[in-house]
Short mmCIF file of N, CA and C in Angstrom, two decimals:
data_model
loop_
_atom_site.label_atom_id
_atom_site.label_comp_id
_atom_site.label_asym_id
_atom_site.label_seq_id
_atom_site.Cartn_x
_atom_site.Cartn_y
_atom_site.Cartn_z
N LYS A 1054 -8.50 -76.66 -41.77
CA LYS A 1054 -9.33 -76.19 -42.58
C LYS A 1054 -8.45 -74.48 -42.40
N LYS A 1055 -8.67 -74.33 -44.14
CA LYS A 1055 -7.93 -72.32 -44.17
C LYS A 1055 -9.40 -71.40 -44.47
N TYR A 1056 -9.68 -70.94 -44.42
CA TYR A 1056 -10.26 -69.86 -44.55
C TYR A 1056 -9.89 -68.81 -44.98
N GLY A 1057 -11.01 -68.78 -46.41
CA GLY A 1057 -10.44 -67.18 -47.45
C GLY A 1057 -10.46 -66.10 -46.42
N PRO A 1058 -10.77 -65.22 -47.95
CA PRO A 1058 -10.81 -63.30 -47.29
C PRO A 1058 -12.51 -63.35 -47.43
N LEU A 1059 -13.06 -64.59 -47.64
CA LEU A 1059 -14.41 -63.93 -48.65
C LEU A 1059 -14.03 -64.27 -48.08
N ASP A 1060 -14.48 -65.78 -47.01
CA ASP A 1060 -14.97 -66.55 -45.94
C ASP A 1060 -15.54 -65.38 -44.67
N PHE A 1061 -13.87 -64.32 -44.20
CA PHE A 1061 -13.73 -63.51 -43.69
C PHE A 1061 -14.92 -62.59 -43.07
N ILE A 1062 -14.45 -62.50 -44.78
CA ILE A 1062 -15.82 -60.16 -45.77
C ILE A 1062 -17.79 -61.21 -44.64
N ALA A 1063 -17.97 -62.43 -45.48
CA ALA A 1063 -18.70 -62.68 -44.92
C ALA A 1063 -19.26 -62.94 -43.27
N ALA A 1064 -18.29 -63.15 -42.68
CA ALA A 1064 -18.35 -63.56 -41.15
C ALA A 1064 -18.57 -62.03 -40.60
N GLY A 1065 -17.34 -60.66 -41.24
CA GLY A 1065 -17.97 -59.80 -40.64
C GLY A 1065 -19.44 -59.07 -40.50
N LEU A 1066 -19.92 -59.30 -41.95
CA LEU A 1066 -20.48 -59.16 -42.31
C LEU A 1066 -22.08 -59.44 -41.77
N LEU A 1067 -22.07 -60.36 -41.52
CA LEU A 1067 -22.71 -61.45 -40.89
C LEU A 1067 -23.10 -61.03 -38.64
N CYS A 1068 -21.72 -59.99 -38.72
CA CYS A 1068 -21.45 -59.23 -37.19
C CYS A 1068 -22.69 -58.66 -37.40
N ILE A 1069 -21.81 -57.65 -38.67
CA ILE A 1069 -22.37 -55.96 -38.30
C ILE A 1069 -23.44 -55.72 -38.82
N GLY A 1070 -24.64 -57.11 -39.31
CA GLY A 1070 -25.89 -57.33 -39.76
C GLY A 1070 -27.20 -56.78 -38.21
N LEU A 1071 -25.52 -57.85 -37.36
CA LEU A 1071 -26.64 -58.34 -36.01
C LEU A 1071 -27.04 -56.93 -34.91
N VAL A 1072 -26.16 -56.26 -35.10
CA VAL A 1072 -24.79 -55.27 -34.96
C VAL A 1072 -25.85 -54.31 -35.01
N LEU A 1073 -26.03 -53.42 -36.39
CA LEU A 1073 -27.50 -52.70 -36.84
C LEU A 1073 -28.79 -53.53 -36.49
N PHE A 1074 -29.09 -54.93 -36.65
CA PHE A 1074 -30.78 -54.83 -36.63
C PHE A 1074 -30.63 -54.99 -35.33
N THR A 1075 -30.31 -55.16 -34.17
CA THR A 1075 -29.98 -54.40 -32.41
C THR A 1075 -30.31 -53.25 -32.62
N LEU A 1076 -29.82 -52.61 -32.97
CA LEU A 1076 -29.61 -51.20 -32.66
C LEU A 1076 -30.80 -50.89 -33.77
N THR A 1077 -31.30 -51.01 -34.96
CA THR A 1077 -32.45 -50.90 -35.36
C THR A 1077 -34.06 -51.09 -34.23
N ASP A 1078 -33.44 -52.39 -33.19
CA ASP A 1078 -34.98 -52.64 -32.83
C ASP A 1078 -35.37 -52.04 -31.96
N SER A 1079 -33.38 -51.50 -31.08
CA SER A 1079 -34.24 -50.18 -29.70
C SER A 1079 -33.85 -49.26 -30.42
N MET A 1080 -34.27 -48.13 -31.44
CA MET A 1080 -34.81 -47.27 -31.64
C MET A 1080 -36.25 -47.33 -31.98
N VAL A 1081 -36.58 -48.02 -32.63
CA VAL A 1081 -38.27 -48.68 -33.32
C VAL A 1081 -38.91 -48.93 -31.61
N SER A 1082 -37.94 -49.51 -30.86
CA SER A 1082 -38.99 -50.51 -30.35
C SER A 1082 -38.88 -49.87 -28.83
N PRO A 1083 -39.10 -48.84 -28.05
CA PRO A 1083 -39.21 -47.77 -26.79
C PRO A 1083 -38.48 -49.49 -25.86
N ARG A 1084 -40.03 -50.63 -26.21
CA ARG A 1084 -39.24 -51.94 -24.29
C ARG A 1084 -37.95 -52.41 -25.69
N PHE A 1085 -37.23 -52.89 -25.20
CA PHE A 1085 -35.95 -54.10 -25.62
C PHE A 1085 -36.37 -54.97 -25.50
N ASN A 1086 -36.64 -56.47 -25.69
CA ASN A 1086 -35.73 -57.33 -24.90
C ASN A 1086 -34.59 -58.04 -25.50
N ILE A 1087 -33.81 -58.31 -24.73
CA ILE A 1087 -32.54 -59.11 -24.86
C ILE A 1087 -32.76 -60.31 -25.24
N ILE A 1088 -33.25 -60.89 -25.19
CA ILE A 1088 -33.93 -62.47 -25.63
C ILE A 1088 -34.20 -62.84 -26.29
N GLY A 1089 -34.91 -61.40 -27.99
CA GLY A 1089 -34.80 -61.63 -28.62
C GLY A 1089 -33.12 -61.81 -29.35
N VAL A 1090 -32.51 -61.12 -29.45
CA VAL A 1090 -30.78 -61.23 -29.06
C VAL A 1090 -30.24 -62.00 -28.98
N ALA A 1091 -30.25 -62.30 -27.98
CA ALA A 1091 -29.67 -64.29 -27.06
C ALA A 1091 -29.77 -64.96 -27.97
N ILE A 1092 -31.73 -64.90 -29.11
CA ILE A 1092 -32.19 -65.49 -29.57
C ILE A 1092 -31.54 -65.54 -31.40
N ILE A 1093 -31.36 -64.71 -31.83
CA ILE A 1093 -30.53 -64.17 -32.97
C ILE A 1093 -28.84 -64.99 -32.95
N ILE A 1094 -28.51 -64.58 -31.54
CA ILE A 1094 -27.46 -64.95 -32.08
C ILE A 1094 -26.95 -66.59 -31.58
N CYS A 1095 -27.57 -67.08 -30.52
CA CYS A 1095 -27.84 -68.75 -30.58
C CYS A 1095 -27.85 -68.80 -32.45
N ALA A 1096 -29.57 -68.73 -32.91
CA ALA A 1096 -29.09 -69.64 -34.05
C ALA A 1096 -28.04 -69.32 -34.84
N LEU A 1097 -27.06 -67.58 -35.10
CA LEU A 1097 -26.44 -68.17 -35.83
C LEU A 1097 -25.49 -68.50 -35.08
N LEU A 1098 -24.78 -68.97 -34.45
CA LEU A 1098 -23.86 -69.46 -34.23
C LEU A 1098 -23.75 -71.45 -34.04
N CYS A 1099 -25.37 -71.77 -33.49
CA CYS A 1099 -25.74 -73.34 -34.30
C CYS A 1099 -25.93 -72.34 -36.43
N ASP A 1100 -26.10 -72.01 -37.34
CA ASP A 1100 -26.02 -72.23 -38.04
C ASP A 1100 -24.94 -72.10 -38.90
N SER A 1101 -23.31 -72.06 -38.08
CA SER A 1101 -22.59 -71.32 -38.52
C SER A 1101 -21.87 -73.11 -37.96
N VAL A 1102 -22.02 -73.38 -37.35
CA VAL A 1102 -21.43 -74.73 -36.78
C VAL A 1102 -21.94 -76.05 -37.57
N ILE A 1103 -22.94 -75.90 -37.12
CA ILE A 1103 -24.09 -76.83 -38.11
C ILE A 1103 -23.12 -77.83 -39.83
N GLY A 1104 -23.07 -76.58 -40.59
CA GLY A 1104 -21.73 -77.55 -41.05
C GLY A 1104 -20.93 -77.52 -41.53
N ASN A 1105 -20.02 -77.91 -40.38
CA ASN A 1105 -19.22 -78.88 -39.97
C ASN A 1105 -19.43 -79.76 -39.14
N VAL A 1106 -20.53 -80.51 -39.13
CA VAL A 1106 -21.15 -81.79 -37.97
C VAL A 1106 -20.95 -82.05 -39.78
N GLN A 1107 -22.10 -81.13 -40.30
CA GLN A 1107 -22.77 -82.50 -41.18
C GLN A 1107 -21.23 -82.50 -42.39
N GLU A 1108 -20.51 -81.88 -43.06
CA GLU A 1108 -19.58 -82.16 -43.04
C GLU A 1108 -18.58 -83.67 -43.04
N LYS A 1109 -18.53 -83.94 -41.30
CA LYS A 1109 -17.49 -84.58 -40.43
C LYS A 1109 -18.53 -85.63 -40.69
N THR A 1110 -20.02 -86.45 -40.63
CA THR A 1110 -20.98 -86.88 -40.22
C THR A 1110 -20.31 -87.40 -41.70
N MET A 1111 -20.70 -86.68 -43.17
CA MET A 1111 -20.87 -87.46 -44.46
C MET A 1111 -19.75 -87.80 -44.33
N LYS A 1112 -18.64 -86.96 -43.53
CA LYS A 1112 -17.41 -88.22 -44.19
C LYS A 1112 -17.10 -89.39 -43.34
N GLN A 1113 -17.78 -89.82 -41.98
CA GLN A 1113 -17.31 -91.09 -40.47
C GLN A 1113 -18.29 -91.45 -41.81
N HIS A 1114 -19.69 -91.74 -42.01
CA HIS A 1114 -21.39 -92.92 -41.94
C HIS A 1114 -20.67 -92.63 -43.74
N LYS A 1115 -20.54 -91.89 -44.69
CA LYS A 1115 -20.30 -92.24 -45.71
C LYS A 1115 -21.69 -91.85 -46.57
N ALA A 1116 -21.81 -91.11 -46.13
CA ALA A 1116 -23.86 -90.04 -45.90
C ALA A 1116 -23.67 -89.43 -47.13
N THR A 1117 -25.07 -89.84 -48.11
CA THR A 1117 -24.85 -88.32 -48.95
C THR A 1117 -25.70 -87.05 -47.86
N ASN A 1118 -25.77 -86.13 -49.43
CA ASN A 1118 -26.49 -85.31 -48.88
C ASN A 1118 -27.85 -85.32 -48.40
N THR A 1119 -28.90 -86.07 -49.74
CA THR A 1119 -30.05 -85.94 -49.09
C THR A 1119 -30.81 -86.53 -47.77
N GLU A 1120 -29.33 -87.67 -47.48
CA GLU A 1120 -29.51 -88.37 -46.28
C GLU A 1120 -29.81 -87.02 -45.24
N VAL A 1121 -27.84 -86.97 -44.74
CA VAL A 1121 -27.68 -85.38 -44.08
C VAL A 1121 -28.26 -84.34 -43.93
N VAL A 1122 -29.84 -84.26 -45.36
CA VAL A 1122 -30.40 -83.02 -45.38
C VAL A 1122 -32.14 -83.38 -44.66
N LEU A 1123 -31.98 -85.02 -44.76
CA LEU A 1123 -33.28 -85.07 -44.02
C LEU A 1123 -32.87 -85.71 -42.53
N TYR A 1124 -32.42 -86.33 -41.91
CA TYR A 1124 -31.88 -86.20 -40.59
C TYR A 1124 -31.51 -84.66 -40.23
N SER A 1125 -30.94 -83.98 -40.84
CA SER A 1125 -31.09 -82.38 -40.10
C SER A 1125 -32.23 -81.72 -39.12
N TYR A 1126 -33.00 -82.12 -40.35
CA TYR A 1126 -34.06 -81.92 -40.64
C TYR A 1126 -35.59 -82.22 -39.89
N GLY A 1127 -35.82 -83.54 -40.27
CA GLY A 1127 -35.95 -84.27 -39.55
C GLY A 1127 -35.67 -84.31 -37.46
N LEU A 1128 -34.73 -84.11 -37.50
CA LEU A 1128 -34.13 -84.37 -35.40
C LEU A 1128 -34.84 -82.62 -35.73
N GLY A 1129 -34.63 -81.07 -36.44
CA GLY A 1129 -34.64 -80.65 -36.29
C GLY A 1129 -36.11 -80.38 -36.27
N PHE A 1130 -37.26 -81.12 -37.24
CA PHE A 1130 -38.21 -81.17 -36.70
C PHE A 1130 -39.19 -81.89 -35.69
N LEU A 1131 -37.87 -83.18 -34.65
CA LEU A 1131 -38.52 -83.75 -33.16
C LEU A 1131 -38.25 -82.50 -32.25
N TYR A 1132 -37.04 -82.21 -33.07
CA TYR A 1132 -36.80 -81.05 -31.13
C TYR A 1132 -37.80 -79.92 -30.55
N LEU A 1133 -38.50 -79.44 -32.24
CA LEU A 1133 -39.42 -77.95 -32.31
C LEU A 1133 -40.91 -78.53 -31.39
N PHE A 1134 -40.53 -80.13 -32.52
CA PHE A 1134 -42.62 -80.33 -32.31
C PHE A 1134 -42.80 -80.37 -30.85
N ILE A 1135 -40.95 -81.42 -29.95
CA ILE A 1135 -41.80 -80.78 -28.46
C ILE A 1135 -41.48 -80.20 -27.03
N ILE A 1136 -41.16 -79.31 -28.61
CA ILE A 1136 -40.73 -77.93 -27.78
C ILE A 1136 -42.11 -76.79 -26.70
N LEU A 1137 -43.33 -77.05 -28.65
CA LEU A 1137 -44.38 -76.49 -28.82
C LEU A 1137 -45.32 -76.96 -28.02
N MET A 1138 -45.37 -78.36 -27.70
CA MET A 1138 -45.86 -79.64 -27.17
C MET A 1138 -45.62 -78.81 -25.89
N VAL A 1139 -45.12 -78.94 -24.89
CA VAL A 1139 -44.29 -78.52 -23.49
C VAL A 1139 -44.80 -77.30 -23.39
N THR A 1140 -44.95 -76.90 -23.56
CA THR A 1140 -44.74 -74.80 -23.92
C THR A 1140 -46.54 -74.36 -23.49
N GLY A 1141 -47.30 -75.73 -24.51
CA GLY A 1141 -48.36 -74.99 -24.90
C GLY A 1141 -49.13 -74.07 -25.92
N GLU A 1142 -47.08 -73.83 -27.08
CA GLU A 1142 -48.04 -73.64 -28.36
C GLU A 1142 -48.66 -73.93 -29.54
N LEU A 1143 -48.14 -75.15 -29.55
CA LEU A 1143 -48.78 -75.37 -30.23
C LEU A 1143 -50.12 -76.10 -30.21
N HIS A 1144 -50.55 -76.20 -29.29
CA HIS A 1144 -52.29 -75.95 -29.08
C HIS A 1144 -52.89 -74.23 -29.87
N LYS A 1145 -51.13 -73.63 -29.40
CA LYS A 1145 -52.09 -72.62 -29.09
C LYS A 1145 -52.18 -72.06 -31.40
N GLY A 1146 -51.53 -72.14 -32.36
CA GLY A 1146 -51.30 -71.94 -33.16
C GLY A 1146 -52.14 -72.92 -33.86
N ALA A 1147 -52.26 -73.94 -33.52
CA ALA A 1147 -53.77 -75.08 -34.02
C ALA A 1147 -54.98 -74.93 -33.70
N THR A 1148 -54.70 -73.37 -32.88
CA THR A 1148 -56.19 -73.33 -32.52
C THR A 1148 -56.53 -71.94 -32.95
N PHE A 1149 -55.20 -70.37 -33.19
CA PHE A 1149 -55.57 -69.62 -33.77
C PHE A 1149 -55.93 -70.11 -35.72
N SER A 1150 -55.07 -70.77 -36.25
CA SER A 1150 -55.23 -71.21 -36.90
C SER A 1150 -56.30 -71.75 -37.74
N SER A 1151 -57.16 -72.84 -36.76
CA SER A 1151 -58.42 -72.98 -37.38
C SER A 1151 -59.89 -72.69 -36.95
N ASN A 1152 -59.69 -70.75 -35.90
CA ASN A 1152 -60.67 -69.76 -36.39
C ASN A 1152 -59.92 -68.72 -36.97
N VAL A 1153 -59.42 -68.46 -37.44
CA VAL A 1153 -59.11 -67.66 -38.65
C VAL A 1153 -59.77 -68.18 -39.87
N SER A 1154 -60.39 -67.60 -41.10
CA SER A 1154 -60.43 -68.09 -41.94
C SER A 1154 -60.14 -67.98 -43.52
N ASN A 1155 -58.90 -67.08 -42.91
CA ASN A 1155 -58.49 -66.61 -43.80
C ASN A 1155 -56.69 -66.87 -43.99
N PHE A 1156 -56.91 -67.83 -42.88
CA PHE A 1156 -55.47 -68.42 -42.60
C PHE A 1156 -54.79 -68.65 -44.07
N TYR A 1157 -55.12 -70.37 -44.05
CA TYR A 1157 -54.92 -70.63 -45.44
C TYR A 1157 -54.12 -69.78 -46.73
N PRO A 1158 -55.20 -68.99 -46.98
CA PRO A 1158 -55.15 -68.57 -48.47
C PRO A 1158 -53.61 -68.08 -47.92
N ILE A 1159 -54.23 -67.15 -46.82
CA ILE A 1159 -52.38 -66.26 -46.90
C ILE A 1159 -51.44 -67.07 -47.19
N VAL A 1160 -51.85 -68.25 -46.20
CA VAL A 1160 -49.81 -68.74 -45.55
C VAL A 1160 -50.28 -69.62 -47.08
N TYR A 1161 -51.30 -70.55 -48.00
CA TYR A 1161 -50.63 -70.42 -48.84
C TYR A 1161 -50.86 -70.35 -50.48
N TYR A 1162 -51.29 -69.86 -50.57
CA TYR A 1162 -51.52 -68.43 -51.82
C TYR A 1162 -51.41 -66.82 -51.79
N GLU A 1163 -50.08 -67.15 -50.51
CA GLU A 1163 -49.36 -65.39 -49.87
C GLU A 1163 -50.29 -64.21 -50.41
N TYR A 1164 -51.55 -64.57 -50.39
CA TYR A 1164 -52.54 -63.42 -50.51
C TYR A 1164 -53.79 -63.52 -49.64
#
């Protein structure tokens, strides 16, 4: 597969954005945590790979766009749910949201 100039420009802009984000974060907060940058880099790498994986899967299994999206989001949900259960963060989040009386209007109605 060949990539055009716009693809390279988009990749370059993503890299520049990541660098600027990192520099701004280190200037704003004196306590700089490299784990956040590693997570963002990992997310960008996964985001760049998922398109090719989905395209290959669609060709191999003759799947529709809807099926690919369903399985992508479904697997992502399961992975995150398991991670949240194992780390205990799901319980913390549920406890927080049940104790904050205005949580649901803020989340659902954006005020």
